[in-house]
Short mmCIF file of C-alpha atoms in Angstrom, two decimals:
data_model
loop_
_atom_site.label_atom_id
_atom_site.label_comp_id
_atom_site.label_asym_id
_atom_site.label_seq_id
_atom_site.Cartn_x
_atom_site.Cartn_y
_atom_site.Cartn_z
CA UNK O 1 -144.54 -4.57 11.32
CA UNK O 2 -140.75 -4.87 11.01
CA UNK O 3 -140.21 -5.01 14.78
CA UNK O 4 -143.06 -7.49 15.23
CA UNK O 5 -141.70 -9.80 12.55
CA UNK O 6 -137.97 -9.46 13.19
CA UNK O 7 -138.07 -8.71 16.93
CA UNK O 8 -136.94 -12.17 18.05
CA UNK O 9 -134.24 -12.22 15.37
CA UNK O 10 -132.89 -8.87 16.56
CA UNK O 11 -132.87 -10.12 20.16
CA UNK O 12 -131.08 -13.36 19.25
CA UNK O 13 -128.57 -11.37 17.18
CA UNK O 14 -127.74 -9.12 20.12
CA UNK O 15 -127.39 -12.07 22.52
CA UNK O 16 -125.29 -14.02 20.02
CA UNK O 17 -122.87 -11.13 19.43
CA UNK O 18 -122.51 -10.46 23.16
CA UNK O 19 -121.85 -14.16 23.78
CA UNK O 20 -119.26 -14.09 20.98
CA UNK O 21 -117.40 -11.20 22.65
CA UNK O 22 -117.31 -13.01 26.00
CA UNK O 23 -116.22 -16.26 24.35
CA UNK O 24 -113.72 -15.11 21.73
CA UNK O 25 -113.23 -11.38 22.18
CA UNK O 26 -113.61 -9.00 19.27
CA UNK O 27 -112.24 -11.64 16.91
CA UNK O 28 -115.10 -13.90 17.93
CA UNK O 29 -117.49 -10.98 17.45
CA UNK O 30 -116.23 -10.50 13.88
CA UNK O 31 -116.44 -14.22 13.04
CA UNK O 32 -120.02 -14.51 14.34
CA UNK O 33 -121.01 -11.34 12.46
CA UNK O 34 -119.55 -12.71 9.21
CA UNK O 35 -121.22 -16.11 9.71
CA UNK O 36 -124.56 -14.45 10.48
CA UNK O 37 -124.39 -12.29 7.34
CA UNK O 38 -123.30 -15.28 5.27
CA UNK O 39 -126.13 -17.46 6.59
CA UNK O 40 -128.70 -14.68 6.13
CA UNK O 41 -127.55 -14.01 2.57
CA UNK O 42 -127.79 -17.69 1.70
CA UNK O 43 -131.21 -17.90 3.37
CA UNK O 44 -132.99 -15.44 1.07
CA UNK O 45 -133.86 -18.11 -1.48
CA UNK O 46 -134.77 -20.50 1.34
CA UNK O 47 -137.23 -17.98 2.75
CA UNK O 48 -138.76 -17.29 -0.67
CA UNK O 49 -139.30 -21.01 -1.33
CA UNK O 50 -140.68 -21.57 2.17
CA UNK O 51 -143.10 -18.66 1.87
CA UNK O 52 -144.40 -19.81 -1.50
CA UNK O 53 -145.35 -23.20 -0.05
CA UNK O 54 -146.37 -21.93 3.38
CA UNK O 55 -149.06 -19.69 1.88
CA UNK O 56 -150.98 -22.83 0.86
CA UNK O 57 -151.06 -24.19 4.42
CA UNK O 58 -153.57 -23.55 7.18
CA UNK O 59 -152.74 -21.28 10.11
CA UNK O 60 -152.20 -24.36 12.31
CA UNK O 61 -149.59 -25.92 10.01
CA UNK O 62 -147.92 -22.56 9.47
CA UNK O 63 -147.48 -22.29 13.22
CA UNK O 64 -146.12 -25.86 13.40
CA UNK O 65 -143.53 -25.09 10.75
CA UNK O 66 -142.51 -21.77 12.25
CA UNK O 67 -142.10 -23.25 15.76
CA UNK O 68 -141.16 -26.93 15.58
CA UNK O 69 -139.59 -26.42 12.17
CA UNK O 70 -137.27 -23.67 13.39
CA UNK O 71 -136.23 -25.80 16.38
CA UNK O 72 -135.25 -28.59 13.99
CA UNK O 73 -133.44 -26.12 11.75
CA UNK O 74 -131.50 -24.40 14.56
CA UNK O 75 -130.74 -27.22 16.99
CA UNK O 76 -130.69 -30.07 14.50
CA UNK O 77 -128.92 -28.85 11.40
CA UNK O 78 -126.93 -25.89 12.72
CA UNK O 79 -125.86 -27.19 16.13
CA UNK O 80 -125.76 -30.99 15.88
CA UNK O 81 -124.72 -31.38 12.25
CA UNK O 82 -121.38 -29.49 12.60
CA UNK O 83 -120.49 -31.77 15.54
CA UNK O 84 -121.33 -34.85 13.48
CA UNK O 85 -119.19 -33.64 10.59
CA UNK O 86 -116.19 -33.05 12.87
CA UNK O 87 -116.71 -36.36 14.69
CA UNK O 88 -116.88 -38.38 11.47
CA UNK O 89 -114.03 -36.60 9.70
CA UNK O 90 -111.74 -36.67 12.77
CA UNK O 91 -112.83 -40.25 13.62
CA UNK O 92 -113.85 -39.47 17.20
CA UNK O 93 -117.15 -39.75 19.08
CA UNK O 94 -119.62 -36.83 19.05
CA UNK O 95 -119.30 -36.39 22.83
CA UNK O 96 -115.52 -36.37 22.51
CA UNK O 97 -115.78 -33.79 19.74
CA UNK O 98 -117.87 -31.47 21.91
CA UNK O 99 -115.63 -32.04 24.93
CA UNK O 100 -112.49 -31.23 22.92
CA UNK O 101 -114.11 -28.13 21.41
CA UNK O 102 -114.85 -26.78 24.89
CA UNK O 103 -111.96 -28.07 27.01
CA UNK O 104 -108.95 -28.52 24.72
CA UNK O 105 -109.31 -26.02 21.89
CA UNK O 106 -105.75 -26.48 20.65
CA UNK O 107 -106.14 -30.23 20.20
CA UNK O 108 -109.59 -29.75 18.67
CA UNK O 109 -108.15 -27.18 16.27
CA UNK O 110 -105.44 -29.65 15.25
CA UNK O 111 -107.98 -32.41 14.60
CA UNK O 112 -110.23 -30.14 12.58
CA UNK O 113 -107.31 -28.72 10.59
CA UNK O 114 -106.09 -32.23 9.77
CA UNK O 115 -109.66 -33.24 8.84
CA UNK O 116 -110.25 -30.08 6.81
CA UNK O 117 -109.37 -31.64 3.41
CA UNK O 118 -112.15 -34.21 3.80
CA UNK O 119 -114.60 -31.58 5.11
CA UNK O 120 -113.72 -29.22 2.26
CA UNK O 121 -114.07 -31.95 -0.38
CA UNK O 122 -117.42 -33.13 0.98
CA UNK O 123 -118.80 -29.61 1.30
CA UNK O 124 -117.26 -28.36 -1.91
CA UNK O 125 -118.93 -31.10 -3.96
CA UNK O 126 -122.29 -30.61 -2.26
CA UNK O 127 -122.24 -26.84 -2.82
CA UNK O 128 -120.91 -27.21 -6.35
CA UNK O 129 -123.83 -29.47 -7.27
CA UNK O 130 -126.32 -26.92 -5.92
CA UNK O 131 -124.68 -24.22 -8.04
CA UNK O 132 -124.37 -26.32 -11.20
CA UNK O 133 -127.96 -27.57 -11.10
CA UNK O 134 -129.12 -23.96 -10.76
CA UNK O 135 -126.90 -22.47 -13.46
CA UNK O 136 -127.68 -25.19 -16.02
CA UNK O 137 -131.45 -24.81 -15.63
CA UNK O 138 -133.22 -22.73 -18.26
CA UNK O 139 -135.00 -19.98 -16.33
CA UNK O 140 -137.40 -17.33 -17.58
CA UNK O 141 -135.59 -14.63 -15.61
CA UNK O 142 -131.85 -14.37 -16.17
CA UNK O 143 -129.50 -12.12 -14.21
CA UNK O 144 -126.22 -12.39 -16.16
CA UNK O 145 -127.77 -13.24 -19.50
CA UNK O 146 -124.48 -13.38 -21.42
CA UNK O 147 -123.41 -16.26 -19.14
CA UNK O 148 -126.68 -17.94 -18.21
CA UNK O 149 -128.13 -18.29 -21.73
CA UNK O 150 -125.34 -20.51 -23.14
CA UNK O 151 -125.11 -22.47 -19.89
CA UNK O 152 -128.86 -23.12 -19.99
CA UNK O 153 -128.43 -24.61 -23.49
CA UNK O 154 -125.60 -26.83 -22.25
CA UNK O 155 -127.81 -27.89 -19.34
CA UNK O 156 -129.99 -29.89 -21.75
CA UNK O 157 -127.24 -32.55 -21.74
CA UNK O 158 -128.19 -35.24 -19.22
CA UNK O 159 -126.01 -35.62 -16.09
CA UNK O 160 -123.80 -32.69 -17.12
CA UNK O 161 -123.68 -31.33 -13.56
CA UNK O 162 -122.50 -34.67 -12.17
CA UNK O 163 -119.83 -35.03 -14.88
CA UNK O 164 -118.45 -31.54 -14.27
CA UNK O 165 -118.49 -32.05 -10.49
CA UNK O 166 -116.54 -35.32 -10.83
CA UNK O 167 -114.01 -33.67 -13.15
CA UNK O 168 -113.52 -30.84 -10.66
CA UNK O 169 -113.10 -33.41 -7.88
CA UNK O 170 -110.47 -35.34 -9.85
CA UNK O 171 -108.53 -32.16 -10.63
CA UNK O 172 -108.70 -31.08 -6.97
CA UNK O 173 -107.48 -34.50 -5.82
CA UNK O 174 -104.56 -34.43 -8.26
CA UNK O 175 -103.55 -30.85 -7.41
CA UNK O 176 -104.63 -29.37 -4.07
CA UNK O 177 -104.98 -32.72 -2.29
CA UNK O 178 -101.45 -33.92 -3.08
CA UNK O 179 -100.09 -31.11 -0.92
CA UNK O 180 -102.91 -30.66 1.60
CA UNK O 181 -102.47 -28.21 4.46
CA UNK O 182 -102.22 -29.68 7.99
CA UNK O 183 -101.67 -28.19 11.45
CA UNK O 184 -98.22 -26.84 12.18
CA UNK O 185 -97.73 -25.82 8.55
CA UNK O 186 -97.12 -29.39 7.34
CA UNK O 187 -98.38 -30.65 3.98
CA UNK O 188 -99.29 -34.26 3.18
CA UNK O 189 -100.85 -36.25 0.36
CA UNK O 190 -104.62 -36.51 0.95
CA UNK O 191 -105.69 -37.42 -2.58
CA UNK O 192 -107.50 -40.61 -1.61
CA UNK O 193 -109.26 -38.93 1.33
CA UNK O 194 -110.41 -36.04 -0.85
CA UNK O 195 -111.73 -38.39 -3.53
CA UNK O 196 -113.74 -40.46 -1.05
CA UNK O 197 -115.10 -37.41 0.78
CA UNK O 198 -115.99 -35.65 -2.47
CA UNK O 199 -117.92 -38.67 -3.74
CA UNK O 200 -119.70 -38.82 -0.37
CA UNK O 201 -120.71 -35.16 -0.75
CA UNK O 202 -122.03 -35.86 -4.23
CA UNK O 203 -124.02 -38.87 -3.01
CA UNK O 204 -125.44 -36.85 -0.11
CA UNK O 205 -126.64 -34.15 -2.49
CA UNK O 206 -128.34 -36.72 -4.71
CA UNK O 207 -130.06 -38.35 -1.71
CA UNK O 208 -131.32 -35.03 -0.36
CA UNK O 209 -132.48 -34.01 -3.84
CA UNK O 210 -134.22 -37.35 -4.27
CA UNK O 211 -136.06 -36.99 -0.96
CA UNK O 212 -137.11 -33.45 -1.85
CA UNK O 213 -138.44 -34.69 -5.20
CA UNK O 214 -140.24 -37.56 -3.49
CA UNK O 215 -142.08 -35.32 -1.03
CA UNK O 216 -142.81 -32.79 -3.76
CA UNK O 217 -144.36 -35.59 -5.82
CA UNK O 218 -146.45 -36.70 -2.84
CA UNK O 219 -147.60 -33.14 -2.36
CA UNK O 220 -148.63 -32.83 -6.00
CA UNK O 221 -150.52 -36.14 -5.77
CA UNK O 222 -152.46 -34.94 -2.73
CA UNK O 223 -153.31 -31.63 -4.40
CA UNK O 224 -154.52 -33.51 -7.50
CA UNK O 225 -156.70 -35.82 -5.37
CA UNK O 226 -158.16 -32.83 -3.56
CA UNK O 227 -158.96 -31.17 -6.87
CA UNK O 228 -160.64 -34.34 -8.16
CA UNK O 229 -162.64 -34.60 -4.93
CA UNK O 230 -163.86 -31.05 -5.39
CA UNK O 231 -165.02 -31.78 -8.93
CA UNK O 232 -166.74 -34.99 -7.77
CA UNK O 233 -168.50 -33.13 -4.98
CA UNK O 234 -169.78 -30.53 -7.44
CA UNK O 235 -171.16 -33.22 -9.75
CA UNK O 236 -172.84 -35.35 -7.08
CA UNK O 237 -173.76 -32.60 -4.64
CA UNK O 238 -171.99 -34.40 -1.82
CA UNK O 239 -169.92 -32.63 0.79
CA UNK O 240 -166.19 -32.91 0.16
CA UNK O 241 -164.07 -34.30 3.07
CA UNK O 242 -161.96 -31.13 3.04
CA UNK O 243 -160.38 -31.57 6.49
CA UNK O 244 -158.91 -35.01 5.77
CA UNK O 245 -157.54 -34.10 2.37
CA UNK O 246 -156.24 -30.72 3.52
CA UNK O 247 -154.58 -32.41 6.50
CA UNK O 248 -152.81 -34.96 4.30
CA UNK O 249 -151.65 -32.27 1.89
CA UNK O 250 -150.46 -30.06 4.74
CA UNK O 251 -148.59 -32.97 6.34
CA UNK O 252 -146.70 -33.69 3.12
CA UNK O 253 -146.06 -29.96 2.74
CA UNK O 254 -144.53 -29.96 6.22
CA UNK O 255 -142.29 -32.96 5.43
CA UNK O 256 -141.28 -31.41 2.12
CA UNK O 257 -140.42 -28.10 3.80
CA UNK O 258 -138.30 -29.87 6.42
CA UNK O 259 -136.30 -31.68 3.71
CA UNK O 260 -135.90 -28.40 1.83
CA UNK O 261 -134.75 -26.69 5.04
CA UNK O 262 -132.21 -29.45 5.59
CA UNK O 263 -130.86 -29.13 2.06
CA UNK O 264 -130.59 -25.36 2.33
CA UNK O 265 -128.90 -25.75 5.73
CA UNK O 266 -126.11 -27.86 4.25
CA UNK O 267 -124.66 -24.91 2.33
CA UNK O 268 -124.61 -22.68 5.42
CA UNK O 269 -123.08 -25.34 7.68
CA UNK O 270 -120.52 -26.50 5.15
CA UNK O 271 -119.73 -22.94 4.11
CA UNK O 272 -119.14 -22.05 7.77
CA UNK O 273 -116.15 -24.39 7.84
CA UNK O 274 -114.56 -22.12 5.25
CA UNK O 275 -114.86 -19.27 7.76
CA UNK O 276 -114.00 -20.92 11.10
CA UNK O 277 -113.37 -24.29 12.74
CA UNK O 278 -114.57 -23.10 16.17
CA UNK O 279 -117.76 -25.03 16.88
CA UNK O 280 -119.08 -22.48 19.42
CA UNK O 281 -118.68 -19.49 17.09
CA UNK O 282 -120.14 -21.56 14.27
CA UNK O 283 -123.23 -22.44 16.33
CA UNK O 284 -123.74 -18.80 17.36
CA UNK O 285 -123.42 -17.44 13.83
CA UNK O 286 -125.57 -20.09 12.15
CA UNK O 287 -128.16 -19.91 14.93
CA UNK O 288 -128.59 -16.17 14.35
CA UNK O 289 -128.91 -16.77 10.62
CA UNK O 290 -131.52 -19.48 11.14
CA UNK O 291 -133.69 -17.07 13.10
CA UNK O 292 -133.71 -14.72 10.13
CA UNK O 293 -134.91 -17.55 7.88
CA UNK O 294 -137.99 -17.76 10.08
CA UNK O 295 -138.48 -13.98 10.16
CA UNK O 296 -138.00 -13.62 6.41
CA UNK O 297 -140.45 -16.45 5.79
CA UNK O 298 -143.08 -14.81 8.01
CA UNK O 299 -142.47 -11.45 6.34
CA UNK O 300 -142.86 -12.95 2.88
CA UNK O 301 -146.06 -14.74 3.84
CA UNK O 302 -147.54 -11.53 5.24
CA UNK O 303 -146.21 -9.03 2.69
CA UNK O 304 -144.63 -10.84 -0.25
CA UNK O 305 -142.36 -7.89 -1.01
CA UNK O 306 -139.08 -9.75 -1.52
CA UNK O 307 -140.60 -11.60 -4.46
CA UNK O 308 -140.03 -8.40 -6.42
CA UNK O 309 -136.25 -8.76 -6.08
CA UNK O 310 -135.99 -11.47 -8.68
CA UNK O 311 -132.19 -11.67 -8.86
CA UNK O 312 -131.66 -12.47 -5.18
CA UNK O 313 -131.95 -16.19 -5.84
CA UNK O 314 -129.30 -15.88 -8.53
CA UNK O 315 -126.99 -13.97 -6.20
CA UNK O 316 -127.38 -16.58 -3.46
CA UNK O 317 -126.52 -19.43 -5.83
CA UNK O 318 -123.51 -17.60 -7.25
CA UNK O 319 -122.37 -17.14 -3.64
CA UNK O 320 -122.78 -20.89 -3.13
CA UNK O 321 -120.64 -21.53 -6.22
CA UNK O 322 -117.96 -19.16 -4.93
CA UNK O 323 -117.97 -20.93 -1.55
CA UNK O 324 -117.55 -24.29 -3.29
CA UNK O 325 -114.47 -23.03 -5.13
CA UNK O 326 -113.05 -21.49 -1.95
CA UNK O 327 -113.52 -24.72 0.01
CA UNK O 328 -111.66 -26.76 -2.60
CA UNK O 329 -108.82 -24.24 -2.73
CA UNK O 330 -108.50 -24.31 1.08
CA UNK O 331 -107.53 -27.98 0.87
CA UNK O 332 -104.02 -26.66 0.20
CA UNK O 333 -104.10 -22.91 0.78
CA UNK O 334 -105.40 -20.86 3.69
CA UNK O 335 -107.89 -18.12 2.81
CA UNK O 336 -108.82 -15.47 5.38
CA UNK O 337 -112.40 -15.69 6.63
CA UNK O 338 -112.99 -12.00 5.84
CA UNK O 339 -112.45 -12.74 2.15
CA UNK O 340 -114.68 -15.81 2.32
CA UNK O 341 -117.52 -13.96 4.01
CA UNK O 342 -117.20 -10.85 1.86
CA UNK O 343 -117.60 -12.76 -1.42
CA UNK O 344 -121.11 -13.91 -0.51
CA UNK O 345 -122.17 -10.52 0.82
CA UNK O 346 -120.91 -8.72 -2.31
CA UNK O 347 -122.73 -11.12 -4.66
CA UNK O 348 -125.99 -10.80 -2.71
CA UNK O 349 -125.70 -7.00 -2.59
CA UNK O 350 -124.97 -6.91 -6.34
CA UNK O 351 -128.01 -9.07 -7.13
CA UNK O 352 -130.21 -6.91 -4.87
CA UNK O 353 -128.98 -3.73 -6.57
CA UNK O 354 -129.62 -5.29 -9.98
CA UNK O 355 -133.15 -6.21 -8.87
CA UNK O 356 -133.83 -2.64 -7.76
CA UNK O 357 -132.57 -1.27 -11.08
CA UNK O 358 -134.76 -3.76 -12.96
CA UNK O 359 -137.84 -2.74 -10.97
CA UNK O 360 -137.16 0.96 -11.64
CA UNK O 361 -136.70 0.31 -15.36
CA UNK O 362 -139.96 -1.67 -15.53
CA UNK O 363 -141.81 1.06 -13.62
CA UNK O 364 -140.45 3.71 -15.98
CA UNK O 365 -141.44 1.66 -19.04
CA UNK O 366 -144.96 1.17 -17.67
CA UNK O 367 -145.20 4.89 -16.97
CA UNK O 368 -144.24 5.75 -20.54
CA UNK O 369 -146.69 3.18 -21.90
CA UNK O 370 -149.56 4.53 -19.81
CA UNK O 371 -148.64 8.07 -20.85
CA UNK O 372 -148.76 7.08 -24.52
CA UNK O 373 -152.16 5.45 -24.01
CA UNK O 374 -153.54 8.61 -22.42
CA UNK O 375 -152.33 10.75 -25.33
CA UNK O 376 -153.90 8.33 -27.80
CA UNK O 377 -157.22 8.50 -25.99
CA UNK O 378 -157.14 12.31 -25.95
CA UNK O 379 -156.31 12.48 -29.65
CA UNK O 380 -159.07 10.05 -30.59
CA UNK O 381 -161.52 11.95 -28.41
CA UNK O 382 -160.81 15.20 -30.21
#
């Protein structure tokens, strides 16, 4: 089952790591490995969400999402989007950006390094909003209760996430951005650039969130119409047009999943800039990670086992928050990619370990409860 589900992911991983060695030596190998682990760790919650929606779809639409959808996710968001970010931030054409990345790496590195403050501000704000919206939501299951309970109460204040994000952006612009790191060790004032880029990241997050909410609303409307049609068919004895309604619902599900995939892809792509500026290594690492999103989604649909590890979503979002902070700090200071990648892995591993401990504690409690019931039954029988 594991090999059948993850076989293609294992193959792509092997090819990606070999290509990294040929392209960038063992340093390239390490960067791609870190990016792959980072992308995979951030994709756990993506896979869980995808699987929960995908279970409602027919086999045909599941296949469409897992084939066409993964092509969009890999080639669209993880290959094209990094080029667009570099092209816009460095103010050059996309073709020129690719040409520089492949033919003149030194010049490309200089452009990306000089553009890094704007990239970091844009990505830092986007990731920070994802983290804040998660941490301020009142959830039934809490991982770090001592922290999440008071934050959930504060989250009842409208627009709190946006206010905090803007405050963080202002502080970053007045501190890190006034002495931003550039190529050659130089430092310049990039306060205005950071402010504009940060606001753009915030706007992008709100647009993506709005589109996700729009498609989710459409999906709920279609499901409600289908339910009403079923009730009407039962009352009148008429045959319900199941194919048309199911097709509409599945179509909106597909659109909704694609928008969700895009929003989840932002954190991986933006976070990758905190690890490396090399577009080839970035594409290899994120491509490998995207394959595991597909495999994890398929595994969840077929088995549903990762749903038991309830803290994984928390760990992924804490990793996103850590990446946001790291990106903003790197406007002025350089942080080694090993540190950046390790933070996410440690948080995911910690949340997984906490989930395992929770499951064992629940199993033990159920065992004691069942044992007490058996003794009660024996006593009453005597």
